[in-house]
Amino acid sequence: MMIIEVKDKSVDFRRANMMEICEAVYALASLVPIGRVTSYSSIGKVLGIHPRLVALCLKRNNNPVVIPCHRVVYASGRVGGYSRGGASTKIKLLELEGVHIDRKGRVPREVMIQLESLLYSDARRS
DNA sequence: ATTTGCTCAGCTC
DNA sequence: GAGCTGAGCAAAT
């Protein structure tokens, strides 16, 4: 599976083609449960690619239903963009899932997941 | 809180 | 090829 290869670093995603990168981005985005969010840079760190490429994948190849693109936000907590219906739609979707967005368009720190620390956490245990 | 510099695939010309 | 554009980020101010 793609994720295993990431942990082994046997695949350099910076040199992989866009399609493979996108697959991996979607897989990681799908890990984020309802009511939580992650950031573009968190996904980027795991795959070893620039955060902007993560955004590019989400924007381009967007499978509307299967992939929860709206759960990926700026590292700062700001919501960021959304090509289907704009940022306001993204905010609505998140509110629907129980993520409160403050007046300045930011999500609370507690709901943000750092995917890379999930990967390291069980390797470090032994 | 805001500005600045960095980044890189894809699109245009 | 060169130049511009983003669903971004971190550091400095």
CSV table of C-alpha atoms (C1' of nucleotides) in Angstrom, one decimal:
chain,number,residue,atom,x,y,z
A,1,MET,CA,0.0,0.0,0.0
A,2,MET,CA,1.1,3.5,-0.8
A,3,ILE,CA,1.3,4.6,2.9
A,4,ILE,CA,3.7,1.8,3.9
A,5,GLU,CA,6.1,2.9,1.1
A,6,VAL,CA,6.0,6.4,2.5
A,7,LYS,CA,7.1,5.2,5.9
A,8,ASP,CA,9.9,3.2,4.4
A,9,LYS,CA,10.9,6.2,2.3
A,10,SER,CA,11.3,3.8,-0.6
A,11,VAL,CA,9.4,6.2,-2.9
A,12,ASP,CA,10.5,9.7,-3.4
A,13,PHE,CA,7.3,11.5,-4.0
A,14,ARG,CA,9.0,14.7,-5.1
A,15,ARG,CA,10.0,12.8,-8.3
A,16,ALA,CA,6.8,10.8,-8.7
A,17,ASN,CA,4.2,12.0,-11.2
A,18,MET,CA,1.3,14.1,-10.3
A,19,MET,CA,-1.2,11.2,-10.4
A,20,GLU,CA,0.7,9.2,-7.8
A,21,ILE,CA,1.1,12.2,-5.6
A,22,CYS,CA,-2.6,12.9,-5.8
A,23,GLU,CA,-3.5,9.4,-4.9
A,24,ALA,CA,-1.4,9.7,-1.8
A,25,VAL,CA,-2.8,13.1,-0.9
A,26,TYR,CA,-6.4,11.7,-1.2
A,27,ALA,CA,-5.5,8.7,0.9
A,28,LEU,CA,-4.2,10.9,3.7
A,29,ALA,CA,-7.0,13.4,3.5
A,30,SER,CA,-9.5,10.5,3.9
A,31,LEU,CA,-7.9,9.6,7.2
A,32,VAL,CA,-9.2,12.8,8.8
A,33,PRO,CA,-12.3,11.9,10.8
A,34,ILE,CA,-15.5,14.0,10.9
A,35,GLY,CA,-15.2,16.9,13.3
A,36,ARG,CA,-11.4,17.2,12.9
A,37,VAL,CA,-9.2,18.9,10.3
A,38,THR,CA,-5.6,18.7,9.1
A,39,SER,CA,-3.4,21.2,7.2
A,40,TYR,CA,-1.8,21.3,3.7
A,41,SER,CA,1.6,21.3,5.2
A,42,SER,CA,1.0,18.3,7.4
A,43,ILE,CA,0.1,16.2,4.4
A,44,GLY,CA,3.0,17.8,2.5
A,45,LYS,CA,5.5,16.8,5.3
A,46,VAL,CA,4.4,13.2,5.2
A,47,LEU,CA,4.8,13.0,1.5
A,48,GLY,CA,7.9,15.2,1.2
A,49,ILE,CA,6.2,17.7,-1.1
A,50,HIS,CA,5.5,21.4,-1.1
A,51,PRO,CA,2.1,22.3,0.6
A,52,ARG,CA,1.1,24.1,-2.6
A,53,LEU,CA,1.2,20.8,-4.5
A,54,VAL,CA,-1.2,19.3,-2.0
A,55,ALA,CA,-3.6,22.2,-2.7
A,56,LEU,CA,-3.1,21.7,-6.4
A,57,CYS,CA,-4.0,18.0,-6.2
A,58,LEU,CA,-7.1,18.7,-4.1
A,59,LYS,CA,-8.2,21.4,-6.5
A,60,ARG,CA,-7.7,19.6,-9.8
A,61,ASN,CA,-8.6,16.0,-9.3
A,62,ASN,CA,-11.3,16.5,-6.7
A,63,ASN,CA,-13.6,13.5,-6.4
A,64,PRO,CA,-16.5,15.4,-4.8
A,65,VAL,CA,-18.0,12.8,-2.6
A,66,VAL,CA,-15.2,10.4,-1.6
A,67,ILE,CA,-12.6,12.9,-0.6
A,68,PRO,CA,-13.2,15.3,2.3
A,69,CYS,CA,-11.2,18.2,0.8
A,70,HIS,CA,-13.0,20.6,3.2
A,71,ARG,CA,-11.2,19.1,6.1
A,72,VAL,CA,-7.8,20.4,4.9
A,73,VAL,CA,-7.0,24.0,6.0
A,74,TYR,CA,-4.1,26.4,6.5
A,75,ALA,CA,-1.5,25.5,9.1
A,76,SER,CA,-2.4,28.7,10.8
A,77,GLY,CA,-6.0,27.6,11.3
A,78,ARG,CA,-7.4,29.9,8.7
A,79,VAL,CA,-9.8,27.9,6.5
A,80,GLY,CA,-8.3,28.6,3.1
A,81,GLY,CA,-9.8,28.2,-0.3
A,82,TYR,CA,-12.3,25.9,-1.9
A,83,SER,CA,-13.0,25.6,-5.5
A,84,ARG,CA,-16.6,24.3,-5.3
A,85,GLY,CA,-18.6,27.3,-3.9
A,86,GLY,CA,-15.7,29.2,-2.3
A,87,ALA,CA,-14.5,29.4,1.3
A,88,SER,CA,-18.0,30.1,2.6
A,89,THR,CA,-19.1,26.7,1.4
A,90,LYS,CA,-16.1,25.1,3.1
A,91,ILE,CA,-17.0,26.8,6.3
A,92,LYS,CA,-20.6,25.6,6.1
A,93,LEU,CA,-19.5,22.0,5.6
A,94,LEU,CA,-17.2,22.2,8.6
A,95,GLU,CA,-19.8,23.7,10.8
A,96,LEU,CA,-22.1,20.9,9.7
A,97,GLU,CA,-19.6,18.4,11.0
A,98,GLY,CA,-19.4,20.2,14.4
A,99,VAL,CA,-16.2,22.3,13.8
A,100,HIS,CA,-16.8,25.8,15.0
A,101,ILE,CA,-15.3,28.6,13.0
A,102,ASP,CA,-14.6,31.8,14.8
A,103,ARG,CA,-15.5,35.3,13.5
A,104,LYS,CA,-12.2,35.6,11.7
A,105,GLY,CA,-12.5,32.4,9.8
A,106,ARG,CA,-10.3,30.2,12.0
A,107,VAL,CA,-10.7,26.7,13.4
A,108,PRO,CA,-9.7,26.0,17.0
A,109,ARG,CA,-6.3,24.4,17.6
A,110,GLU,CA,-7.8,21.4,19.3
A,111,VAL,CA,-9.5,20.0,16.2
A,112,MET,CA,-6.3,20.2,14.1
A,113,ILE,CA,-4.5,16.8,13.5
A,114,GLN,CA,-0.8,16.6,12.6
A,115,LEU,CA,-0.6,13.6,10.4
A,116,GLU,CA,3.2,13.3,10.6
A,117,SER,CA,3.1,12.9,14.4
A,118,LEU,CA,0.6,10.1,14.0
A,119,LEU,CA,3.2,8.2,11.8
A,120,TYR,CA,6.0,8.7,14.2
A,121,SER,CA,4.1,8.0,17.4
A,122,ASP,CA,4.0,4.2,17.2
A,123,ALA,CA,7.5,3.9,15.7
A,124,ARG,CA,8.9,5.7,18.7
A,125,ARG,CA,7.3,3.4,21.2
A,126,SER,CA,9.8,0.5,21.4
B,1,DA,C1',-1.9,41.5,13.1
B,2,DT,C1',0.5,42.3,9.0
B,3,DT,C1',4.3,41.9,5.6
B,4,DT,C1',8.0,39.4,3.3
B,5,DG,C1',10.4,35.9,1.1
B,6,DC,C1',10.2,31.3,-0.5
B,7,DT,C1',8.1,27.6,-3.2
B,8,DC,C1',6.9,24.8,-7.7
B,9,DA,C1',3.7,22.4,-11.1
B,10,DG,C1',0.9,24.1,-14.7
B,11,DC,C1',-0.6,27.4,-17.8
B,12,DT,C1',0.1,31.2,-21.0
B,13,DC,C1',2.6,33.7,-24.4
C,1,DG,C1',12.0,29.2,-22.5
C,2,DA,C1',10.4,33.2,-19.5
C,3,DG,C1',6.8,35.0,-16.7
C,4,DC,C1',2.6,34.7,-14.0
C,5,DT,C1',-0.6,32.2,-10.9
C,6,DG,C1',-2.4,29.8,-6.9
C,7,DA,C1',-7.3,26.0,-2.2
C,8,DG,C1',0.4,27.7,1.3
C,9,DC,C1',4.0,28.5,5.1
C,10,DA,C1',7.2,30.3,8.5
C,11,DA,C1',9.8,34.0,10.1
C,12,DA,C1',10.3,38.7,10.8
C,13,DT,C1',8.2,42.9,11.9
